Short mmCIF file of C-alpha atoms in Angstrom, two decimals:
data_model
loop_
_atom_site.label_atom_id
_atom_site.label_comp_id
_atom_site.label_asym_id
_atom_site.label_seq_id
_atom_site.Cartn_x
_atom_site.Cartn_y
_atom_site.Cartn_z
CA MET A 1 70.36 83.79 148.26
CA GLN A 2 69.43 82.46 152.33
CA PHE A 3 71.51 82.36 154.99
CA GLU A 4 71.11 80.87 158.36
CA LEU A 5 72.53 82.62 160.96
CA ASP A 6 72.54 82.02 164.70
CA LEU A 7 73.40 85.34 166.10
CA GLN A 8 73.23 86.26 170.08
CA PRO A 9 72.68 89.82 171.72
CA GLY A 10 75.54 91.97 170.41
CA ASP A 11 76.76 89.47 167.76
CA GLU A 12 77.89 91.23 164.62
CA ARG A 13 78.68 89.31 161.08
CA GLU A 14 79.68 90.91 157.63
CA TYR A 15 78.97 89.51 154.37
CA ASN A 16 80.45 91.12 151.21
CA PHE A 17 79.28 90.46 147.80
CA ALA A 18 80.39 91.01 144.52
CA PHE A 19 77.72 91.24 141.56
CA GLY A 20 78.72 91.51 137.85
CA PRO A 21 79.32 89.53 134.77
CA ALA A 22 82.31 86.80 134.43
CA LEU A 23 83.02 84.67 131.71
CA ASP A 24 84.07 81.67 133.70
CA LYS A 25 85.11 80.39 136.98
CA GLU A 26 88.39 81.48 137.05
CA GLU A 27 87.60 85.00 136.52
CA ILE A 28 84.79 84.75 138.98
CA ALA A 29 87.92 83.75 141.29
CA ASP A 30 89.93 86.74 139.86
CA THR A 31 87.34 89.08 140.41
CA LEU A 32 86.49 87.96 144.15
CA GLU A 33 90.31 88.08 144.79
CA LEU A 34 90.61 91.80 143.55
CA THR A 35 87.28 92.96 145.44
CA LEU A 36 86.95 91.07 148.42
CA SER A 37 90.33 89.81 149.94
CA ASP A 38 92.61 91.88 151.53
CA ASN A 39 92.00 94.10 148.21
CA LYS A 40 88.66 95.28 149.46
CA ALA A 41 89.52 98.65 150.60
CA HIS A 42 91.70 99.37 148.06
CA ALA A 43 88.89 98.48 145.38
CA ALA A 44 86.54 100.23 147.40
CA ALA A 45 88.09 103.63 147.00
CA ASP A 46 88.79 102.82 143.58
CA TYR A 47 85.22 102.49 142.77
CA ALA A 48 84.43 105.68 145.24
CA SER A 49 86.82 107.62 142.82
CA TYR A 50 85.05 106.42 139.63
CA ILE A 51 81.47 107.71 140.90
CA GLU A 52 82.95 110.89 141.80
CA SER A 53 84.55 111.52 138.43
CA GLY A 54 80.98 111.19 137.17
CA LYS A 55 79.65 113.96 139.52
CA GLY A 56 77.68 116.87 137.57
CA VAL A 57 79.05 120.60 137.02
CA LEU A 58 76.03 121.69 138.71
CA ASN A 59 74.92 121.82 142.24
CA ILE A 60 71.69 123.16 143.77
CA SER A 61 69.92 123.74 147.01
CA THR A 62 66.24 124.29 147.12
CA PRO A 63 63.19 123.77 149.44
CA ASP A 64 62.52 120.65 147.82
CA LYS A 65 65.05 118.07 149.02
CA ILE A 66 64.32 115.31 146.46
CA PHE A 67 64.41 117.91 143.48
CA ASP A 68 68.06 118.35 144.72
CA GLN A 69 68.82 114.61 144.76
CA PHE A 70 67.44 114.40 141.29
CA VAL A 71 69.47 117.27 139.84
CA ASN A 72 72.55 116.80 142.03
CA ASN A 73 73.04 112.62 142.05
CA TRP A 74 70.50 111.04 140.12
CA LEU A 75 70.61 112.59 136.84
CA PRO A 76 74.39 112.97 136.54
CA ARG A 77 74.72 109.31 137.35
CA GLN A 78 72.21 108.32 134.63
CA VAL A 79 74.20 110.45 132.08
CA PHE A 80 77.58 109.17 133.55
CA TYR A 81 76.62 105.89 133.12
CA HIS A 82 75.37 105.91 129.69
CA GLY A 83 78.52 107.98 128.27
CA ASP A 84 80.77 106.19 130.10
CA THR A 85 79.80 102.56 129.14
CA HIS A 86 77.73 103.52 125.78
CA ARG A 87 75.08 101.39 127.25
CA LEU A 88 77.41 98.38 127.26
CA THR A 89 78.07 97.93 123.71
CA THR A 90 80.97 98.12 121.09
CA ASP A 91 78.55 99.10 118.23
CA PRO A 92 76.27 101.86 119.89
CA GLN A 93 73.56 103.14 117.81
CA THR A 94 74.87 106.30 115.94
CA ARG A 95 71.80 108.52 117.85
CA ASN A 96 72.27 107.04 121.21
CA TYR A 97 75.82 107.74 121.23
CA LEU A 98 75.61 110.99 120.13
CA GLN A 99 72.88 111.81 122.79
CA ASP A 100 74.64 110.29 125.47
CA GLY A 101 77.69 112.16 124.53
CA MET A 102 75.62 115.17 124.69
CA GLY A 103 74.80 114.83 128.35
CA MET A 104 78.47 113.94 129.04
CA ALA A 105 79.12 117.68 128.20
CA TYR A 106 78.17 118.43 131.67
CA VAL A 107 79.77 115.80 133.53
CA ASN A 108 83.21 115.39 131.18
CA HIS A 109 83.37 117.40 128.15
CA GLU A 110 86.52 115.73 126.96
CA ALA A 111 84.43 112.70 126.22
CA THR A 112 81.80 114.60 124.84
CA LYS A 113 84.67 115.86 122.30
CA GLN A 114 85.92 112.49 121.68
CA VAL A 115 81.95 111.25 120.68
CA ILE A 116 82.04 114.09 117.98
CA LEU A 117 85.38 113.21 116.30
CA THR A 118 84.89 109.82 116.66
CA SER A 119 81.30 109.98 115.14
CA LEU A 120 82.39 112.34 112.18
CA SER A 121 85.54 109.73 111.68
CA GLN A 122 82.97 107.21 110.31
CA GLN A 123 81.00 109.39 108.33
CA LYS A 124 80.86 108.61 104.60
CA ARG A 125 82.23 110.97 102.14
CA ASP A 126 78.70 112.20 100.99
CA GLY A 127 77.72 113.27 104.28
CA GLU A 128 75.76 110.19 105.31
CA MET A 129 76.22 108.95 108.82
CA PRO A 130 76.44 105.41 109.70
CA ASP A 131 73.68 103.41 111.59
CA GLY A 132 76.11 102.43 114.31
CA ILE A 133 79.53 103.49 115.77
CA LEU A 134 82.32 101.11 115.99
CA LEU A 135 84.20 101.80 119.22
CA THR A 136 86.93 98.85 118.66
CA PRO A 137 88.61 97.36 115.95
CA GLU A 138 86.67 93.94 116.28
CA ALA A 139 83.43 95.57 116.60
CA GLU A 140 80.59 95.53 113.82
CA LEU A 141 77.10 96.50 113.56
CA LYS A 142 74.53 93.99 114.86
CA TYR A 143 71.07 93.79 115.39
CA ILE A 144 69.29 97.53 115.16
CA ASN A 145 72.32 98.88 113.48
CA GLN A 146 71.52 96.78 110.20
CA ILE A 147 68.77 98.67 109.86
CA PRO A 148 68.36 102.00 108.07
CA HIS A 149 67.57 105.04 110.22
CA THR A 150 67.09 108.55 108.81
CA ASP A 151 67.55 110.85 112.04
CA HIS A 152 71.27 110.31 112.87
CA SER A 153 72.48 113.74 111.50
CA VAL A 154 70.08 115.57 113.61
CA TRP A 155 71.93 115.22 116.98
CA LEU A 156 75.25 116.06 115.40
CA THR A 157 74.26 119.66 115.41
CA LEU A 158 72.91 119.49 119.03
CA ILE A 159 75.64 117.49 120.50
CA LEU A 160 78.29 120.03 118.83
CA GLU A 161 76.53 123.31 120.26
CA SER A 162 76.14 121.54 123.57
CA TYR A 163 79.87 121.18 123.83
CA ILE A 164 80.95 124.38 122.26
CA ASN A 165 78.50 126.39 124.49
CA GLU A 166 79.82 124.34 127.50
CA THR A 167 83.70 124.87 126.66
CA ASN A 168 83.79 127.29 124.20
CA ASP A 169 86.19 125.22 122.50
CA TRP A 170 85.73 126.71 118.80
CA ALA A 171 89.08 124.98 117.20
CA ILE A 172 87.34 121.88 117.44
CA LEU A 173 85.55 123.06 114.02
CA ASP A 174 89.24 123.34 112.57
CA GLU A 175 90.23 119.80 113.43
CA LEU A 176 91.12 117.33 110.44
CA LEU A 177 89.42 114.14 110.29
CA THR A 178 89.32 111.44 107.30
CA TRP A 179 85.96 109.88 106.14
CA HIS A 180 84.84 106.32 106.39
CA ASP A 181 84.93 105.75 102.89
CA SER A 182 88.25 107.99 102.17
CA ASP A 183 91.13 109.07 103.22
CA ASP A 184 91.01 112.50 102.57
CA GLU A 185 90.87 114.81 105.41
CA SER A 186 88.24 117.74 105.65
CA THR A 187 88.01 119.83 108.90
CA VAL A 188 85.12 119.09 111.43
CA LEU A 189 83.44 122.47 109.81
CA GLU A 190 83.39 120.52 106.40
CA HIS A 191 81.93 117.19 107.78
CA MET A 192 79.19 119.01 109.18
CA ASN A 193 78.12 120.76 106.06
CA MET A 194 78.31 117.88 104.48
CA ALA A 195 75.95 116.28 106.89
CA MET A 196 73.51 118.84 106.64
CA ARG A 197 73.64 118.74 102.56
CA HIS A 198 73.11 114.88 102.97
CA MET A 199 69.90 115.44 105.20
CA CYS A 200 68.43 118.27 103.02
CA GLY A 201 68.70 115.95 99.77
CA ALA A 202 67.32 112.87 101.70
CA ARG A 203 63.96 114.04 100.87
CA ASP A 204 61.16 113.24 98.33
CA GLU A 205 59.62 115.27 95.57
CA ARG A 206 57.67 117.20 98.26
CA GLY A 207 60.33 118.04 100.16
CA LEU A 208 59.49 115.77 103.16
CA PRO A 209 62.42 113.79 104.61
CA TYR A 210 62.54 109.96 104.13
CA ILE A 211 62.15 108.00 107.00
CA ALA A 212 63.56 104.44 105.66
CA GLN A 213 62.77 101.95 108.19
CA GLY A 214 62.88 104.34 111.39
CA ASP A 215 63.67 107.87 112.44
CA TRP A 216 64.07 108.48 116.49
CA CYS A 217 61.19 105.93 116.97
CA ASP A 218 62.68 102.88 116.13
CA PRO A 219 59.35 100.74 115.86
CA MET A 220 58.54 102.51 113.15
CA ASN A 221 60.44 100.14 110.49
CA MET A 222 57.31 99.53 108.05
CA VAL A 223 56.35 103.12 107.52
CA GLY A 224 59.24 103.36 104.77
CA PRO A 225 61.05 100.29 104.06
CA LYS A 226 60.02 100.78 100.14
CA GLY A 227 61.84 103.81 100.02
CA LYS A 228 58.73 106.42 99.85
CA GLY A 229 57.85 106.91 103.63
CA VAL A 230 58.54 110.14 104.88
CA SER A 231 58.82 111.22 108.60
CA GLY A 232 56.57 114.44 110.15
CA TRP A 233 58.77 114.67 112.90
CA LEU A 234 62.08 114.38 110.85
CA THR A 235 60.51 117.33 109.13
CA GLN A 236 60.73 119.55 112.01
CA ALA A 237 63.80 118.07 113.50
CA LEU A 238 65.72 118.58 109.99
CA SER A 239 64.59 122.30 110.82
CA PHE A 240 65.82 122.73 113.99
CA ALA A 241 68.95 120.74 113.34
CA LEU A 242 69.74 123.22 110.82
CA GLN A 243 68.67 126.18 112.71
CA SER A 244 71.09 124.99 115.59
CA TRP A 245 74.04 124.74 112.57
CA ILE A 246 73.06 127.96 111.13
CA ARG A 247 73.25 129.52 114.74
CA LEU A 248 76.49 127.73 115.98
CA SER A 249 78.65 128.36 112.38
CA ARG A 250 77.19 131.96 111.38
CA ASP A 251 80.66 133.49 112.16
CA VAL A 252 82.62 130.76 110.37
CA ASN A 253 81.01 129.38 108.03
CA ASP A 254 80.41 130.10 104.27
CA ALA A 255 77.55 132.72 103.82
CA ASN A 256 76.14 131.01 100.84
CA GLU A 257 76.11 127.33 102.64
CA LEU A 258 74.08 129.21 105.15
CA ASP A 259 71.68 130.94 102.86
CA LYS A 260 71.29 127.26 101.21
CA PHE A 261 70.40 126.09 104.86
CA GLN A 262 68.13 128.87 105.59
CA GLN A 263 66.29 128.52 102.50
CA THR A 264 65.42 124.79 103.26
CA VAL A 265 64.25 125.86 106.91
CA ASP A 266 62.06 128.17 105.39
CA GLU A 267 60.75 125.69 102.78
CA LEU A 268 60.21 123.14 105.54
CA VAL A 269 57.88 125.21 107.33
CA VAL A 270 55.59 125.43 104.27
CA ILE A 271 55.67 121.90 103.81
CA ALA A 272 55.22 120.98 107.38
CA ASP A 273 51.72 123.20 106.94
CA GLU A 274 50.92 121.85 103.75
CA TYR A 275 51.36 118.21 104.04
CA LEU A 276 51.04 117.55 107.99
CA TRP A 277 49.13 119.79 109.48
CA LYS A 278 45.39 118.12 110.18
CA GLY A 279 43.65 121.28 111.47
CA ASP A 280 44.42 120.66 115.15
CA TRP A 281 48.09 118.93 115.27
CA TYR A 282 50.76 117.75 113.17
CA ALA A 283 50.63 114.21 111.63
CA ARG A 284 53.46 111.70 112.55
CA GLY A 285 54.15 110.71 108.87
CA ILE A 286 52.77 109.39 105.52
CA THR A 287 53.74 105.51 104.66
CA ASP A 288 54.80 104.12 101.32
CA ASP A 289 51.61 103.62 100.25
CA GLY A 290 50.80 107.39 100.68
CA VAL A 291 48.36 106.81 104.09
CA THR A 292 49.08 109.81 106.64
CA PHE A 293 49.04 108.57 110.10
CA GLY A 294 49.03 110.20 113.45
CA VAL A 295 45.44 112.05 112.60
CA PRO A 296 42.48 112.61 113.90
CA GLU A 297 40.71 109.97 111.44
CA ASP A 298 42.75 107.26 113.30
CA LYS A 299 41.45 105.21 115.66
CA GLU A 300 44.59 104.24 117.50
CA GLY A 301 47.61 106.54 117.13
CA ARG A 302 45.83 109.42 116.96
CA ILE A 303 48.49 112.25 118.10
CA PHE A 304 52.10 111.85 118.35
CA LEU A 305 53.98 114.14 120.89
CA ASN A 306 57.49 114.51 119.19
CA THR A 307 55.57 116.13 116.16
CA GLN A 308 53.79 118.67 118.58
CA SER A 309 56.61 119.48 120.49
CA TRP A 310 59.32 119.52 118.00
CA ALA A 311 56.83 121.53 115.94
CA PHE A 312 57.51 124.36 118.72
CA LEU A 313 61.37 123.65 118.83
CA ALA A 314 61.41 124.05 115.17
CA ILE A 315 59.28 127.07 115.08
CA CYS A 316 56.84 125.51 112.56
CA PRO A 317 53.37 126.63 113.73
CA MET A 318 52.09 128.94 111.43
CA HIS A 319 48.38 129.48 112.28
CA CYS A 320 47.53 127.73 115.72
CA LYS A 321 45.57 129.60 117.71
CA PRO A 322 46.55 130.48 121.10
CA ARG A 323 44.31 127.77 122.69
CA GLU A 324 45.82 125.26 120.20
CA CYS A 325 49.05 125.97 121.37
#
């Protein structure tokens, strides 16, 4: 946009702009009336109030003012933007929805609770989570949410742990929810147990989790489209999720259930060592055709960060020398 102005010394001009999407010129006119006419002051106050509602629960003051600005303003604004708008979609990818909801625990924990309950209410009775969460009655799964990914339940344990740590709302585990394919009501605790059981069962004969057409790395759609490919990262992430769930539910869950989950955790350490450790780092996965990738022999993609960092989260390294770790 360009404007030609003829200003004399001391002259002032004020221009106001409204930016945003609109369906047609009628909606544009209505928006301008609401924001730039006599309602401008009211609209500005409403927006300021909206932004204020997204402030984080933490405020720091350090010698580094840029760091202060990042923690006190930029970070909560980004978390609030994603968590409040759901990335401007009515069918957010399940992983994204849960991750954004996890961040909201430190801005608006009621929103986090709603994310947990909404997600689990769309879970199948066998424990499988959908690839996307439908937020409105007319919404449908589109684009990437039609491609099977296998990591969604990992984030259930992490968002629930974040929420309870922040709120101490243990009663959420007793809330009753139906299932996507059943009107039976089960507690959040049982929904979570089913999610963990499903992940534990979605593994090959070696005990490695299937990747289907993607895990946390969406572009890995050609690793396991035939149903045989496995994920090195998900091996570690499953262990980390199980450890989180065991830790969180120890006082309220069935002891035999937790023993089974712990047995899987112990197995995954050995499995990761046997099939994924390549002397200096962990492989990223194994394709349908049995090709292990993310290994020293690869010319490209020799090492992936996530399978190294999550190894520490999952307490997987068994034999690393200090200089290697």
